[in-house]
Coordinates of C-alpha atoms and ligand atoms in Angstrom, one line a residue:
M1 CA 102.2 80.0 102.7
K2 CA 99.1 82.4 103.3
A3 CA 99.4 86.2 103.2
L4 CA 97.0 88.4 105.1
L5 CA 96.8 91.8 103.6
L6 CA 95.6 94.7 106.1
A7 CA 93.1 96.6 103.8
G8 CA 90.5 98.0 106.3
G9 CA 91.8 101.4 107.5
L10 CA 90.1 104.8 106.7
G11 CA 92.9 106.4 104.7
T12 CA 92.4 109.6 106.4
R13 CA 95.5 111.2 105.3
L14 CA 94.7 110.6 101.6
R15 CA 91.5 112.3 101.9
P16 CA 89.4 113.5 99.8
L17 CA 90.6 111.0 97.5
T18 CA 89.7 108.0 100.1
E19 CA 86.3 109.4 100.8
N20 CA 84.7 106.7 98.9
L21 CA 87.4 104.4 98.4
P22 CA 89.6 102.2 100.6
K23 CA 93.2 103.4 100.4
P24 CA 94.7 100.2 98.7
M25 CA 92.3 100.7 95.9
T26 CA 93.7 103.9 94.8
P27 CA 94.8 103.5 91.2
V28 CA 98.5 103.4 90.5
F29 CA 99.0 103.5 86.7
H30 CA 95.4 102.5 85.9
R31 CA 95.0 99.5 88.3
P32 CA 94.2 99.5 92.0
W33 CA 97.3 99.1 93.8
L34 CA 95.8 96.1 95.5
E35 CA 95.6 94.4 92.3
H36 CA 99.3 95.1 91.6
L37 CA 100.1 93.7 95.1
I38 CA 98.0 90.5 94.7
V39 CA 99.9 89.9 91.3
H40 CA 103.3 90.5 92.8
L41 CA 102.5 88.2 95.6
R42 CA 101.1 85.5 93.1
D43 CA 104.3 85.9 91.0
Q44 CA 106.2 84.9 94.1
G45 CA 104.2 81.8 94.8
I46 CA 101.7 83.0 97.2
E47 CA 98.2 82.2 96.0
D48 CA 96.3 82.0 99.2
I49 CA 95.4 85.5 100.3
V50 CA 93.3 86.8 103.1
L51 CA 92.1 90.4 102.8
A52 CA 91.2 92.0 106.3
V53 CA 88.7 94.6 105.3
K54 CA 86.1 97.0 106.8
Y55 CA 86.1 100.5 105.2
H56 CA 84.1 100.3 101.9
A57 CA 84.9 96.3 102.0
D58 CA 82.2 96.0 99.4
K59 CA 84.2 97.8 96.9
I60 CA 87.1 95.4 97.4
Q61 CA 85.1 92.5 97.2
S62 CA 83.1 93.3 94.2
Y63 CA 86.4 94.2 92.3
F64 CA 88.3 90.8 93.2
G65 CA 85.6 88.4 94.1
D66 CA 87.3 85.1 94.9
G67 CA 90.4 86.1 93.2
E68 CA 90.1 83.6 90.3
S69 CA 90.4 86.0 87.5
L70 CA 94.0 86.8 89.0
G71 CA 94.8 83.2 89.6
V72 CA 94.6 83.2 93.4
N73 CA 92.3 82.2 96.0
L74 CA 90.9 85.2 98.1
Q75 CA 89.2 85.0 101.4
Y76 CA 87.8 88.0 103.4
A77 CA 88.1 88.7 106.9
Y78 CA 85.3 91.4 107.8
E79 CA 85.4 93.4 111.0
R80 CA 82.0 94.6 112.4
Q81 CA 84.0 97.4 113.9
L82 CA 87.6 98.6 113.0
L83 CA 89.7 96.4 115.1
G84 CA 93.1 97.9 114.8
T85 CA 96.1 96.4 113.0
A86 CA 96.5 93.6 115.6
G87 CA 92.7 93.0 116.2
A88 CA 92.4 92.5 112.3
I89 CA 95.0 89.8 112.4
K90 CA 93.4 88.2 115.4
N91 CA 90.1 88.2 113.5
A92 CA 91.5 86.5 110.7
Q93 CA 93.1 83.7 112.9
A94 CA 90.9 80.7 111.5
M95 CA 91.9 81.4 108.1
L96 CA 95.7 81.4 108.6
G97 CA 98.3 78.7 109.0
D98 CA 101.0 78.1 111.4
T99 CA 103.6 80.7 109.7
F100 CA 102.0 83.4 107.4
L101 CA 102.9 86.8 106.0
V102 CA 101.2 89.9 106.9
F103 CA 101.5 93.1 104.5
N104 CA 99.9 96.7 105.3
A105 CA 98.0 96.9 102.1
D106 CA 99.1 100.6 101.4
I107 CA 102.8 99.7 101.2
I108 CA 104.0 99.9 97.6
H109 CA 106.8 97.6 97.2
H110 CA 108.8 95.3 94.8
I111 CA 110.7 92.9 97.0
D112 CA 111.8 89.4 96.8
L113 CA 110.3 87.7 100.0
Q114 CA 112.7 84.7 100.2
P115 CA 115.3 86.4 102.2
L116 CA 112.9 87.6 104.9
L117 CA 111.3 83.9 104.8
E118 CA 114.7 82.4 105.1
F119 CA 115.7 84.7 107.9
H120 CA 112.4 83.9 109.9
R121 CA 113.1 80.1 109.5
G122 CA 116.8 80.8 110.7
H123 CA 116.1 82.9 113.8
R124 CA 112.8 81.0 114.8
G125 CA 111.1 84.0 116.6
L126 CA 107.4 84.4 116.8
V127 CA 107.6 87.5 114.5
T128 CA 110.1 88.7 112.0
I129 CA 109.6 92.3 110.9
G130 CA 110.8 93.5 107.6
L131 CA 112.8 96.7 108.0
T132 CA 113.8 99.5 105.8
E133 CA 115.6 102.9 106.3
V134 CA 114.2 106.3 106.0
E135 CA 115.8 109.8 106.6
D136 CA 112.8 111.0 108.9
P137 CA 111.3 108.1 110.9
S138 CA 108.8 110.0 113.0
Q139 CA 106.0 108.8 110.8
Y140 CA 106.6 105.2 111.3
G141 CA 107.5 102.4 113.9
V142 CA 110.9 102.7 114.8
V143 CA 113.1 99.9 116.0
Q144 CA 116.2 99.3 117.8
R145 CA 117.9 95.8 117.5
T146 CA 120.8 93.8 118.7
K147 CA 123.7 92.5 116.5
L148 CA 121.7 89.2 116.1
G149 CA 118.6 91.0 114.8
E150 CA 116.5 90.7 117.8
I151 CA 114.4 93.8 118.3
I152 CA 114.7 95.2 121.6
R153 CA 112.6 98.3 121.3
F154 CA 109.7 99.1 119.0
V155 CA 108.4 102.8 119.2
E156 CA 105.5 103.8 117.0
K157 CA 105.7 107.4 115.5
P158 CA 108.1 108.8 117.9
R159 CA 109.2 112.4 117.9
R160 CA 112.1 112.8 115.5
E161 CA 114.7 113.6 118.2
E162 CA 113.4 110.5 120.3
A163 CA 113.6 107.8 117.4
P164 CA 116.1 105.3 118.3
S165 CA 117.3 104.8 114.8
N166 CA 116.3 105.4 111.3
L167 CA 115.4 101.7 110.6
I168 CA 111.4 101.5 110.4
N169 CA 108.9 98.8 110.3
A170 CA 108.1 98.3 106.7
G171 CA 104.9 96.9 107.4
I172 CA 105.7 93.3 106.2
Y173 CA 105.9 90.6 108.8
V174 CA 106.3 86.9 109.0
M175 CA 104.3 85.6 112.0
E176 CA 103.8 82.4 113.8
K177 CA 100.3 81.6 115.0
A178 CA 101.5 81.4 118.6
A179 CA 101.9 85.2 118.4
L180 CA 98.3 85.5 118.2
D181 CA 97.8 84.3 121.7
W182 CA 99.2 87.7 122.8
I183 CA 96.2 89.6 121.0
P184 CA 93.1 90.1 123.0
E185 CA 89.9 89.0 121.1
S186 CA 87.2 91.2 119.8
R187 CA 88.6 94.6 120.6
E188 CA 90.5 97.3 119.0
T189 CA 94.3 96.6 119.2
S190 CA 97.3 98.2 117.6
I191 CA 100.2 95.8 116.6
E192 CA 102.6 98.5 116.7
R193 CA 101.6 100.1 119.9
E194 CA 100.5 97.2 122.0
T195 CA 101.4 93.7 120.6
F196 CA 105.2 94.4 119.4
P197 CA 106.1 96.2 122.7
T198 CA 104.4 93.4 124.7
L199 CA 106.1 90.6 123.0
I200 CA 109.4 92.2 123.2
E201 CA 109.1 93.1 126.8
N202 CA 108.4 89.4 127.4
G203 CA 111.3 88.0 125.3
M204 CA 109.1 86.2 122.9
G205 CA 111.6 86.6 120.0
V206 CA 110.6 89.5 117.8
Y207 CA 113.3 89.8 115.0
G208 CA 113.9 92.2 112.1
T209 CA 115.9 92.1 108.9
S210 CA 116.4 94.6 106.1
I211 CA 114.2 94.2 103.0
H212 CA 115.9 95.0 99.6
G213 CA 114.0 96.6 96.7
Y214 CA 111.6 99.4 96.1
W215 CA 109.4 100.4 99.2
M216 CA 107.0 103.3 99.6
D217 CA 104.1 103.9 102.1
M218 CA 101.6 105.5 99.6
G219 CA 99.4 107.1 102.3
T220 CA 100.0 110.9 102.0
H221 CA 99.4 112.9 98.9
E222 CA 103.1 113.6 98.2
R223 CA 104.0 109.9 98.7
Y224 CA 101.3 108.8 96.1
L225 CA 102.7 111.2 93.7
Q226 CA 106.3 110.1 94.4
V227 CA 105.5 106.6 93.5
H228 CA 104.1 107.6 90.0
R229 CA 107.5 109.6 89.5
D230 CA 109.4 106.6 90.5
V231 CA 107.9 104.4 88.2
F232 CA 108.7 106.9 85.4
D233 CA 112.1 107.2 86.5
G234 CA 112.4 103.4 86.3
K235 CA 113.0 103.0 90.1
F236 CA 109.9 100.9 90.7
P237 CA 109.4 98.2 88.0
L238 CA 105.7 98.0 87.4
R239 CA 103.9 96.4 84.8
L240 CA 101.8 98.9 82.8
S241 CA 98.5 97.7 81.3
T242 CA 98.7 100.1 78.3
P243 CA 101.3 99.7 75.3
M244 CA 104.1 102.0 74.8
V245 CA 103.4 103.5 71.3
R246 CA 106.5 105.6 71.2
D247 CA 109.5 106.5 73.4
G248 CA 108.1 107.3 76.8
V249 CA 104.5 107.5 75.7
W250 CA 102.0 104.7 76.7
M251 CA 98.5 104.7 75.3
G252 CA 95.2 102.9 75.8
R253 CA 92.6 102.2 73.3
N254 CA 90.0 104.8 71.6
I255 CA 92.0 107.7 72.7
E256 CA 91.1 111.0 70.9
I257 CA 93.7 113.5 70.3
A258 CA 93.1 116.9 68.7
A259 CA 95.2 119.1 66.5
N260 CA 97.9 121.2 67.9
V261 CA 98.3 118.8 71.2
R262 CA 101.7 118.5 72.8
I263 CA 102.3 115.3 74.3
E264 CA 105.7 115.6 76.4
P265 CA 106.9 112.2 77.5
P266 CA 106.9 110.3 80.0
V267 CA 103.0 110.1 79.7
V268 CA 100.5 107.4 80.4
I269 CA 97.0 107.9 78.8
G270 CA 94.1 105.5 79.6
H271 CA 91.6 104.0 77.3
G272 CA 88.8 106.4 76.0
A273 CA 90.5 109.7 77.2
V274 CA 90.1 112.9 75.0
I275 CA 92.9 115.5 74.7
E276 CA 91.5 118.7 73.2
Y277 CA 92.9 121.3 71.0
G278 CA 96.0 123.3 72.0
S279 CA 96.7 121.4 75.3
T280 CA 100.0 120.1 76.6
V281 CA 100.0 116.7 78.6
G282 CA 103.1 115.6 80.3
P283 CA 105.9 115.1 81.3
F284 CA 105.5 112.6 84.3
T285 CA 101.7 112.6 84.0
V286 CA 99.1 109.7 84.0
V287 CA 95.7 110.6 82.4
G288 CA 92.9 108.1 83.7
D289 CA 90.6 106.3 81.5
Q290 CA 87.9 108.5 79.8
A291 CA 89.5 111.6 81.5
V292 CA 89.0 114.9 79.4
I293 CA 91.9 117.5 79.1
G294 CA 90.0 120.4 77.7
P295 CA 91.4 123.0 75.2
D296 CA 94.4 125.1 75.9
C297 CA 94.9 123.3 79.4
S298 CA 98.3 122.0 80.5
V299 CA 98.8 119.1 82.7
R300 CA 102.4 118.3 84.2
N301 CA 103.6 116.0 86.8
S302 CA 100.2 115.0 87.7
V303 CA 97.9 112.0 88.1
I304 CA 94.3 112.4 86.8
W305 CA 91.8 109.9 87.7
P306 CA 89.2 108.2 85.5
K307 CA 86.6 110.5 84.2
A308 CA 88.0 113.7 85.7
R309 CA 87.6 116.7 83.3
I310 CA 90.3 119.5 83.2
K311 CA 88.7 122.7 81.5
G312 CA 89.0 126.6 81.4
R313 CA 92.7 126.8 80.4
T314 CA 93.8 125.3 83.6
Q315 CA 97.5 124.7 84.2
L316 CA 98.3 121.9 86.5
S317 CA 101.4 120.7 87.9
G318 CA 101.8 118.3 91.0
A319 CA 98.3 117.6 91.2
I320 CA 96.0 114.7 91.8
V321 CA 92.6 115.0 90.5
G322 CA 90.0 112.7 91.9
H323 CA 87.4 110.3 90.0
G324 CA 85.0 112.2 88.0
F325 CA 86.1 115.9 89.4
T326 CA 85.9 118.7 87.2
V327 CA 88.6 121.4 87.4
T328 CA 88.0 124.6 86.0
V329 CA 90.1 127.4 87.4
G330 CA 88.1 130.2 85.9
E331 CA 85.3 129.8 88.4
T332 CA 85.4 130.4 91.9
A333 CA 83.4 127.4 93.0
A334 CA 85.7 125.3 91.0
R335 CA 88.8 126.7 92.3
E336 CA 87.7 125.7 95.9
E337 CA 87.2 122.2 94.4
L338 CA 90.6 122.2 93.0
E339 CA 92.1 123.2 96.4
A340 CA 90.3 120.4 97.9
V341 CA 91.7 117.9 95.6
M342 CA 95.1 119.2 95.7
Q343 CA 95.1 119.8 99.4
Ligands
GDD1 N1 91.5 95.6 108.8 C1 92.1 96.4 109.0 N2 91.4 97.0 110.4 N3 93.0 97.1 108.6 C2 93.5 98.3 109.0 C3 93.1 98.7 110.4 C4 91.9 98.1 111.0 O1 91.4 98.5 112.0 N4 93.6 100.0 110.7 C5 94.8 100.1 109.7 N5 94.7 98.9 108.9 C6 95.4 98.9 107.4 C7 95.4 100.1 106.7 O2 94.4 100.0 105.7 C8 96.8 100.1 105.9 O3 96.8 99.3 104.9 C9 97.7 99.5 107.2 O4 96.6 98.8 108.0 C10 98.5 100.4 108.0 O5 97.7 101.3 108.5 P1 98.2 102.9 108.3 O6 97.1 103.7 108.8 O7 98.5 103.1 106.6 O8 99.4 102.9 109.3 P2 100.8 104.0 109.2 O9 101.2 104.2 107.8 O10 100.4 105.2 109.9 O11 101.9 103.2 109.9 C11 101.9 101.7 109.6 O12 102.9 101.6 108.5 C12 104.0 101.9 108.6 C13 104.9 101.7 107.4 O13 104.4 102.7 106.4 C14 102.7 101.1 111.0 O14 102.6 99.8 110.8 C15 104.1 101.7 111.0 O15 104.7 101.0 112.2 C16 104.9 101.4 109.8 O16 106.3 101.8 109.9
MG2 MG1 100.4 103.6 105.9

């Protein structure tokens, strides 16, 4: 079965980190999330994958190419203009089979897809939506279903008090090709605001079933940091690309660590990183490849992207520092920079 990954959005809520990067390419433990996702799908036997791309599509294509190095076949469905979540699926129509999977590519998850596929086969709807429960559903698509699992209402981002339940669209669907007849050609269309409500209104068989396993939409700074924390806490089983050198400390190659440095686990440090005299790194911190933590700095509960530099005795906690940024709290200009990065 083929999978279509929706990876074309602007990633507005993750700015400025996504100013030059498609959201699914944001690094999660030294690899773009999209790479983890593709590997996870491949491990479940899904080797034919279509990427629906627009925003910085070149960065996705130049990184993955035809997918051979990851053991998958990748195809790209380009949009000349953003077509929205439904328009992007319609645009990829010719590359999809009779039944296919769709994923929002910014969903960090680790779920077994078999129960979802079996549910879809058993209920014979046009669409089966993977569902998960959250405390505040107002940032998501919220559903109401019958006991048999048919969705009778789908409301995208309702006010909290108007949400019909706490059960939300997890951004993972099994779809029949016939559902695409309900999506207009060549215009922007939202699957959440237009297609699902129309299919439901016309009784076309939209079902929902709960998914089981780790799930998180990484689309805000808080949730992006939470994903890292969850990996450290063992809630999300992610394969790290750096070996563990001692309990709770993972390190890449060619790392320079000066004297009098404190490494407080859990910590992951990427290839070629430099940790200078008197600094503290960790706990719950990821240091990107070739990042530099300057003398007497402290970095905790943070994610430092590759080639970033932390200088001037800066104390960071709960921060994300973007690719190549320099943070020096001692200078006013740099403080503004830091605020921009930390939002
Ligand atoms: N190709 C393409 N074209 N992809 C798009 C487009 C588009 O025009 N618009 C959005 N996407 C991609 C984004 O890149 C992202 O991976 C995915 O579609 C979902 O878009 P988001 O912008 O992240 O949506 P959201 O998080 O606000 O809401 C969606 O996800 C929730 C689950 O996290 C909705 O599907 C909600 O109903 C759902 O609950
Ligand atoms: Mg999202």
